[in-house]
XYZ file of C-alpha atoms in Angstrom:
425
model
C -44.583 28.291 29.772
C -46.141 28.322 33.258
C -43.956 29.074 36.026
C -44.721 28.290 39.446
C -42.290 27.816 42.268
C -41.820 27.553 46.287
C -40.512 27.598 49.282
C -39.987 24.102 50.467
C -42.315 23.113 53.598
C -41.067 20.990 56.765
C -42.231 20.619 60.177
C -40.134 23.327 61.156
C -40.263 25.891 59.440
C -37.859 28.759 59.489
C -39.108 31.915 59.917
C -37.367 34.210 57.305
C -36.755 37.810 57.177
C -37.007 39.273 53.890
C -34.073 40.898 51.873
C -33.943 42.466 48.482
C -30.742 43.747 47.692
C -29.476 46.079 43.910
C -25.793 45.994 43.303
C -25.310 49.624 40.882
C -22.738 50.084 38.873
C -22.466 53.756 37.137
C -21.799 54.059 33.908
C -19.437 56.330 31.479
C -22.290 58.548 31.927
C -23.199 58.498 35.553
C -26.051 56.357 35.184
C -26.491 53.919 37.507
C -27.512 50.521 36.369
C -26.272 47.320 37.042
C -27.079 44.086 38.674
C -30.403 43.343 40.741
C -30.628 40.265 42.784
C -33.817 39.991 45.328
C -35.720 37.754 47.603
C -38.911 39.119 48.935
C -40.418 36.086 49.901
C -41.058 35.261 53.662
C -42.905 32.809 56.142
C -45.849 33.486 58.587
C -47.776 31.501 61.048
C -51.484 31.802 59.929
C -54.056 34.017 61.563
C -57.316 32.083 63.383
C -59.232 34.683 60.604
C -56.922 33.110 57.647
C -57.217 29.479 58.835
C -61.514 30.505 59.158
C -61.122 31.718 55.261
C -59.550 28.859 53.902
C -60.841 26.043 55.977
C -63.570 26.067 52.831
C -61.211 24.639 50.555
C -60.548 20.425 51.076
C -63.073 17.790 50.835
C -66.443 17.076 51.321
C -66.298 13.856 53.317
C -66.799 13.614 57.399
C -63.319 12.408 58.078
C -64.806 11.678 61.793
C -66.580 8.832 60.052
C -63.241 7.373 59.731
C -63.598 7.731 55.670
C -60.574 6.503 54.024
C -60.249 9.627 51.201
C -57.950 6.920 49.481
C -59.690 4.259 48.895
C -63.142 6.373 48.036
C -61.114 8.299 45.412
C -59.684 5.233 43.920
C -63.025 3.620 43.409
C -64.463 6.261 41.403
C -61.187 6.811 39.211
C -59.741 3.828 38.530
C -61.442 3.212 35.815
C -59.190 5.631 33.951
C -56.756 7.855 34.727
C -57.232 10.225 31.367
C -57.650 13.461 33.559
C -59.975 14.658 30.807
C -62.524 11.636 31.937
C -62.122 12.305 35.538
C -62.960 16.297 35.371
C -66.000 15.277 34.229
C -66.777 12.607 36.709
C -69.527 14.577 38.907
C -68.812 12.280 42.009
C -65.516 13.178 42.679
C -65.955 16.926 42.065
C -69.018 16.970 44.485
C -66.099 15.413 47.187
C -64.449 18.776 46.801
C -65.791 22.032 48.572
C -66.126 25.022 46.112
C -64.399 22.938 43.332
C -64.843 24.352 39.762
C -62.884 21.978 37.771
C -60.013 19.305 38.740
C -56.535 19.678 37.531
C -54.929 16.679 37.873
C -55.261 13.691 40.091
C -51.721 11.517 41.369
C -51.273 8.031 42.653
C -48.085 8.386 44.602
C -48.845 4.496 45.903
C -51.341 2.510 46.854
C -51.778 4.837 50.367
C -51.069 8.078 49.125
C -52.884 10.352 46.564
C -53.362 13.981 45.415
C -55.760 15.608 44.647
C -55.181 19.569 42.638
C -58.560 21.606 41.301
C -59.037 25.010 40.627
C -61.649 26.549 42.995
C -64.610 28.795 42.062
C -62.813 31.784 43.359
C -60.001 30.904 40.952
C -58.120 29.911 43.745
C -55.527 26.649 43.222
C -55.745 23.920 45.886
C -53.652 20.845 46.251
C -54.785 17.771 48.719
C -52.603 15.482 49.536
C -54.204 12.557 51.472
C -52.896 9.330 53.137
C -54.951 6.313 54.500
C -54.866 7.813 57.807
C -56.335 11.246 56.600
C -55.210 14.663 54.863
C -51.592 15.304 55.341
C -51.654 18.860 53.812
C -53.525 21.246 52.210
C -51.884 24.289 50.336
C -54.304 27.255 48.722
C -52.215 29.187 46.772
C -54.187 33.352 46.301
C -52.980 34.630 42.516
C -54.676 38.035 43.915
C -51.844 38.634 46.729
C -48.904 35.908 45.380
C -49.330 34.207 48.650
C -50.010 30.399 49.647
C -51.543 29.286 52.638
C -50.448 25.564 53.952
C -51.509 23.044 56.492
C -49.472 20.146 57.620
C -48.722 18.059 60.591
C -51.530 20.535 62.875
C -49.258 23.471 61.751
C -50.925 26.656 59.208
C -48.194 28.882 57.393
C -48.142 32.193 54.809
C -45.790 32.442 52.184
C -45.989 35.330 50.847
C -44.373 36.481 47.614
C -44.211 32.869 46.568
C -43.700 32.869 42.876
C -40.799 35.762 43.431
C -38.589 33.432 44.721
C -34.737 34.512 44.195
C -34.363 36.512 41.306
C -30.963 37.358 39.539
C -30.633 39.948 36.983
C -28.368 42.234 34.865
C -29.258 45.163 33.308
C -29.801 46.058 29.662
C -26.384 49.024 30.270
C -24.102 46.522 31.790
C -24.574 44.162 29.850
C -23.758 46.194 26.865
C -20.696 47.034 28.484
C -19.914 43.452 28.844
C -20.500 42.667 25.150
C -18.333 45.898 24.472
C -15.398 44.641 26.610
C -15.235 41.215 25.206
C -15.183 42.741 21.874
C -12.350 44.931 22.854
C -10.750 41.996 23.604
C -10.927 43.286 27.623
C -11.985 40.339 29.428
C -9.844 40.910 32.851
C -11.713 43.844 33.054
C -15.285 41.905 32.800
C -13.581 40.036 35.477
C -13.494 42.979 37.730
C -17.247 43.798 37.883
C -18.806 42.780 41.208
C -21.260 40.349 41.157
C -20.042 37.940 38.314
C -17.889 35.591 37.590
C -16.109 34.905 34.232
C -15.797 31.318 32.920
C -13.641 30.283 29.640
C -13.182 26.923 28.443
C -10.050 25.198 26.772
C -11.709 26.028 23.743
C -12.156 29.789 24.695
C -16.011 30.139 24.473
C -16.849 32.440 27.333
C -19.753 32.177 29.754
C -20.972 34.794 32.310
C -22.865 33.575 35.639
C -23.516 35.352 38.118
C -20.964 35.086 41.845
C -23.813 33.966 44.544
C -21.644 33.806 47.073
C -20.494 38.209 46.857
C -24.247 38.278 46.256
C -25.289 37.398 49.070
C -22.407 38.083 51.222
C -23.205 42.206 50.070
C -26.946 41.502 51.879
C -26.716 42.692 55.362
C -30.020 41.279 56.193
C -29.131 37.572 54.085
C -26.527 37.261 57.158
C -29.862 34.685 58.632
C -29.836 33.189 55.366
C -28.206 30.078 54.965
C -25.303 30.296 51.750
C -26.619 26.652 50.766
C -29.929 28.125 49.944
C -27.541 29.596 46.412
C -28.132 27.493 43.697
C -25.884 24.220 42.979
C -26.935 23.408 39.476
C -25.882 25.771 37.152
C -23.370 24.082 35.849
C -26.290 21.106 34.885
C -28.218 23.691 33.527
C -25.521 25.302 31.373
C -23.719 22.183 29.864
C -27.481 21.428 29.175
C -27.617 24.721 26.895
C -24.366 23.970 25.201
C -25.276 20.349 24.438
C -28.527 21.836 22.973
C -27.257 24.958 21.264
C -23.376 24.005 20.940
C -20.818 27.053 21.107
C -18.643 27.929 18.027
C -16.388 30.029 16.545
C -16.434 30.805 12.513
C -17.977 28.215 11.460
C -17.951 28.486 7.913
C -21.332 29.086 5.971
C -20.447 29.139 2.260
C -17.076 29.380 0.382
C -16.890 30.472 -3.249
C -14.921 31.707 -5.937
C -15.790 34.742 -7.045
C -14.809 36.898 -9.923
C -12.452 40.098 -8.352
C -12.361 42.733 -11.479
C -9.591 44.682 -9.756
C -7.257 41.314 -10.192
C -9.294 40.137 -13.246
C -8.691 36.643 -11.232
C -11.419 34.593 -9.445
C -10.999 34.794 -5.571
C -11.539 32.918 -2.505
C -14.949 34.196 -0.562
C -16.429 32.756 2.509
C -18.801 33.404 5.437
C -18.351 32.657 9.064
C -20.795 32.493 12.072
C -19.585 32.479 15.900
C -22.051 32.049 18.992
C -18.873 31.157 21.620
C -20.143 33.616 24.304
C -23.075 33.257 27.235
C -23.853 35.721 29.566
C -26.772 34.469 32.031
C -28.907 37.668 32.010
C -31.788 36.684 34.641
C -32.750 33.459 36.872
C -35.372 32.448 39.331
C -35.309 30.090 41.616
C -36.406 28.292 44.898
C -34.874 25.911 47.768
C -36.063 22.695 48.864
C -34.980 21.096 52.152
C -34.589 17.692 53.554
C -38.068 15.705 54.063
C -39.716 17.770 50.804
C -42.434 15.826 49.548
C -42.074 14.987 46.065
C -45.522 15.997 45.048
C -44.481 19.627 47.030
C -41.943 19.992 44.229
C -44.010 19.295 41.616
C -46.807 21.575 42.905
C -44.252 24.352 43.078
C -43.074 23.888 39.701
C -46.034 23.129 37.712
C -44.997 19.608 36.660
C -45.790 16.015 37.652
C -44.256 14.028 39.647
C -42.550 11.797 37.355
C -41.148 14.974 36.343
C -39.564 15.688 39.474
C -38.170 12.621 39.804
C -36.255 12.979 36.165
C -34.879 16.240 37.629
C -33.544 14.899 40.660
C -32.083 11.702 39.572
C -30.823 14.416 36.968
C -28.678 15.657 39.646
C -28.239 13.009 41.682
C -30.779 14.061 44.094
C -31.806 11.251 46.782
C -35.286 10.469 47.609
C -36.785 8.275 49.321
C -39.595 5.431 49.074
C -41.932 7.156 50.941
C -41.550 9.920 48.118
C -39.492 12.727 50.017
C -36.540 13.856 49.251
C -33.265 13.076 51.471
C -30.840 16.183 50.733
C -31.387 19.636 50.309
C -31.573 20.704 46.489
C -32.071 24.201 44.830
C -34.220 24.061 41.364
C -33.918 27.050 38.711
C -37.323 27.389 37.599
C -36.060 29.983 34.974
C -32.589 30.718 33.460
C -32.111 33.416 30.834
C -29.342 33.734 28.430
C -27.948 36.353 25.903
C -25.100 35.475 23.352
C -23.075 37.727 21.187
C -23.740 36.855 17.344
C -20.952 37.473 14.717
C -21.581 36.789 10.888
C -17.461 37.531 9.084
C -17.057 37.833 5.358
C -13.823 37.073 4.482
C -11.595 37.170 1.247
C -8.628 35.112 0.388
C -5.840 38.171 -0.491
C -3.227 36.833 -3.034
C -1.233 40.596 -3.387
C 0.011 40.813 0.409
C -1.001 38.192 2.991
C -1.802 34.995 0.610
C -4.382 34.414 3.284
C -8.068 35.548 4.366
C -8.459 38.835 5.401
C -11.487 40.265 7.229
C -13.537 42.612 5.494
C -17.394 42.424 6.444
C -18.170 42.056 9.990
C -22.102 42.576 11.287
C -22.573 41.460 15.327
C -25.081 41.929 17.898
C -26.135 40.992 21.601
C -29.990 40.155 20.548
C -29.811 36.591 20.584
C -31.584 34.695 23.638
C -31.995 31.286 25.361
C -35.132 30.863 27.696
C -35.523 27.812 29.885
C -37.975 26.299 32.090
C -39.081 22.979 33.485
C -41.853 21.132 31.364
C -44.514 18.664 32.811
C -42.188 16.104 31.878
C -39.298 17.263 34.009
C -37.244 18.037 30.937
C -35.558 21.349 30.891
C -36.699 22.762 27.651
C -34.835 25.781 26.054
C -36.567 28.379 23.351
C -34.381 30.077 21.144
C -34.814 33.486 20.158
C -32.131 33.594 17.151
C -29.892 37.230 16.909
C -30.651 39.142 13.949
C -27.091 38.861 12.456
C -28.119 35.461 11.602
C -30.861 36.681 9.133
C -28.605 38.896 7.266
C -28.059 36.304 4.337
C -24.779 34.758 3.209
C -25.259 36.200 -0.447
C -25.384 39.523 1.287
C -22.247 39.057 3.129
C -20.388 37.364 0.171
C -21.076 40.453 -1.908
C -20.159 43.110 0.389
C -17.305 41.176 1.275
C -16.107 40.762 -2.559
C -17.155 44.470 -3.251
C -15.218 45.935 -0.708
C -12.061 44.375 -1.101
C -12.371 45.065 -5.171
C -12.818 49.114 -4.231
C -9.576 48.994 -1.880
C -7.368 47.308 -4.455
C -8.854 49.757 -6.967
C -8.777 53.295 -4.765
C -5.698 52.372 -3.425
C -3.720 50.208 -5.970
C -3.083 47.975 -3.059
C -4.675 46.268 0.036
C -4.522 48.930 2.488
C -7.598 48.872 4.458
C -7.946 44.965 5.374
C -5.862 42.694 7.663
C -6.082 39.316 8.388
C -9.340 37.565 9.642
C -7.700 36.736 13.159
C -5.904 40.098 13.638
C -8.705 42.350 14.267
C -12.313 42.470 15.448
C -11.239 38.753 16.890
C -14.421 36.762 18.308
């Protein structure tokens, strides 16, 4: 999936500083390795020698003439709107200077259009014109991750533009996460800086990440604004449980199986349990008050249909003239990791006339990857944990074996307790 994002663009622009901050954490063995959480990304006016170098990109039309851009582009494309057709309409690519192919062509009403090619330098440029002329022109440079607007007679740099704010924890800590939860630790978990621990009635676990310490342990993010922290994780994590629901030992298979050691059938089963997210990595970007909608979409590589499913979504406000009326922070990435369990357990009829736990395989491997598509939709991949392959038949005989071989070895259950008295999910 193709992720683009940006910084919002108003009139005024604030002129940012940029920070990148690493929270480290040392581990048992001195290592240090933790959480990282940057922004890199800042704002420049344009140079006369940048504005010189880019004034190539835009149309081809004398807008002295008092050409309306609109109306010219309408009467060659509305014929159809199958982008495929209009790429190879040789009219409207001879309107744009340097233009190698067109991406994608908007209506945003009848006064308002965009137009978004790729340039023969590979360079990406996005038009947006009104009947009274072009109302900005953004170049975005893959070479140096920079994009280089004009709007309203002002030019700006962004520089590190796809960066973005970036949240991330490391490989070691979150190992030591895992680990904790396990040992059954989770005030500790609570104590590490930079996160915060969330549990639900049903006690599934989630791990986000605290914004507010985070940027609070940035001297420099002191001329940052704390609304420019994202607002909609929750959206996007009830999203990811509605998708990929949490649950604890769900049960696989149950059968009766022959135990030689009681020369008596017994009670077998295997359990699954995904009821713990720990966010892992994120990226995202801030858009303020007076955003165009066709901005957004730019920025995050969808249409803008798409952006308006996102922000009604949230409960975003925009307005007719297609700009948004609050300020609202979009994820263009979120990254999760869950702790897999697969149980086999065996119903014990010589000491607890219950299930014990006797086979337990877990691992952190498991992944959920999200991003915005062209529709808008937040689509998740999963990446499945390997427990899950191990198959039930495996588990069921292990499971059966093992308990036989205590009973024998030991003329009693010695080595096996309950399922929900040790090695608890």
């Amino acid at each position: 999936m193709k992720k683009r994002i940006c910084l919002l663009l108003t009139t005024l622009i604030t002129i940012l500083s940029c920070f990148s901050t690493r929270i480290l954490l040392a581990d048992e063995n001195g290592i240090e390795d933790g959480i990282i959480f940057t922004y890199n990304s800042k704002t420049i006016h344009q140079t006369a020698s940048q504005m010189e170098k880019y004034d190539k990109y835009g149309m081809n039309v004398d807008v002295n003439n008092q050409y309306n851009i609109v109306e010219m582009i309408k009467n060659e494309t509305t014929v159809t709107n199958d982008i495929s057709k209009i790429t190879k309409n040789n009219t409207v690519e001879k309107m744009l200077k340097n233009c190698k192919e067109i991406k994608e062509i908007t209506y945003l009403d009848d006064n308002n259009i965009v137009v978004e090619y790729y340039a023969d330098d590979g360079k990406e440029v996005c038009l947006w014109y009104g009947t009274d002329g072009l109302k900005q022109k953004l170049v975005y440079d893959s070479n140096n991750d920079s994009i280089y607007i004009e709007e309203n007679s002002s030019a700006y740099v962004i520089t590190h533009f796809r960066e973005g704010y970036h949240f991330e924890i490391s490989d070691t800590l979150l190992n030591r996460i895992y680990n904790l939860i396990d040992e059954g630790k989770l005030d500790e978990v609570r104590l590490i800086k930079g996160l915060k621990v969330i549990t639900d009635s049903d006690g599934n676990i989630v791990i986000e990440p605290d914004y507010d310490m985070l940027m609070s342990n940035s001297t420099e993010a002191m001329a940052i604004s704390s609304s420019t922290v994202p607002q909609n994780d929750t959206q996007l994590l009830n999203h990811l449980k509605s998708k990929f629901p949490m649950y604890t030992n769900r049960v696989k298979t149950n059968q009766q199986l022959m135990c030689s050691a009681l020369n008596s059938s017994v009670a077998v089963k295997v359990t699954e349990t995904r009821n713990t997210y720990a966010k892992v990595s994120a990226d995202w970007r801030s858009f303020a008050v007076g955003t165009a909608l066709t901005v957004i979409g730019y920025a995050l590589g969808i249409n803008v249909a798409g952006v308006q499913t996102i922000l009604d979504a949230l409960g975003i406000a925009y307005s007719a003239a297609q700009t948004i009326s609050e300020t609202v922070r979009l994820s263009s990435s979120a990254n999760y990791s869950y702790n897999a369990t697969k149980r086999g357990c065996v119903y014990d009829k010589t000491v607890f006339n219950g299930y014990v736990l006797v086979v337990r395989h877990a691992n952190k491997s498991g992944r959920f990857s999200g991003g915005y598509l062209n529709t808008g939709e937040f689509n998740w991949v999963h990446q499945s944990s390997s427990v899950y392959s191990i198959s039930d038949s495996n588990v069921l005989n292990n499971a059966l074996t093992n308990y036989n071989n205590d009973l024998l070895t030991n003329n009693n259950l010695c080595t096996y307790r309950p399922e929900y008295e040790q090695w608890s999910d």
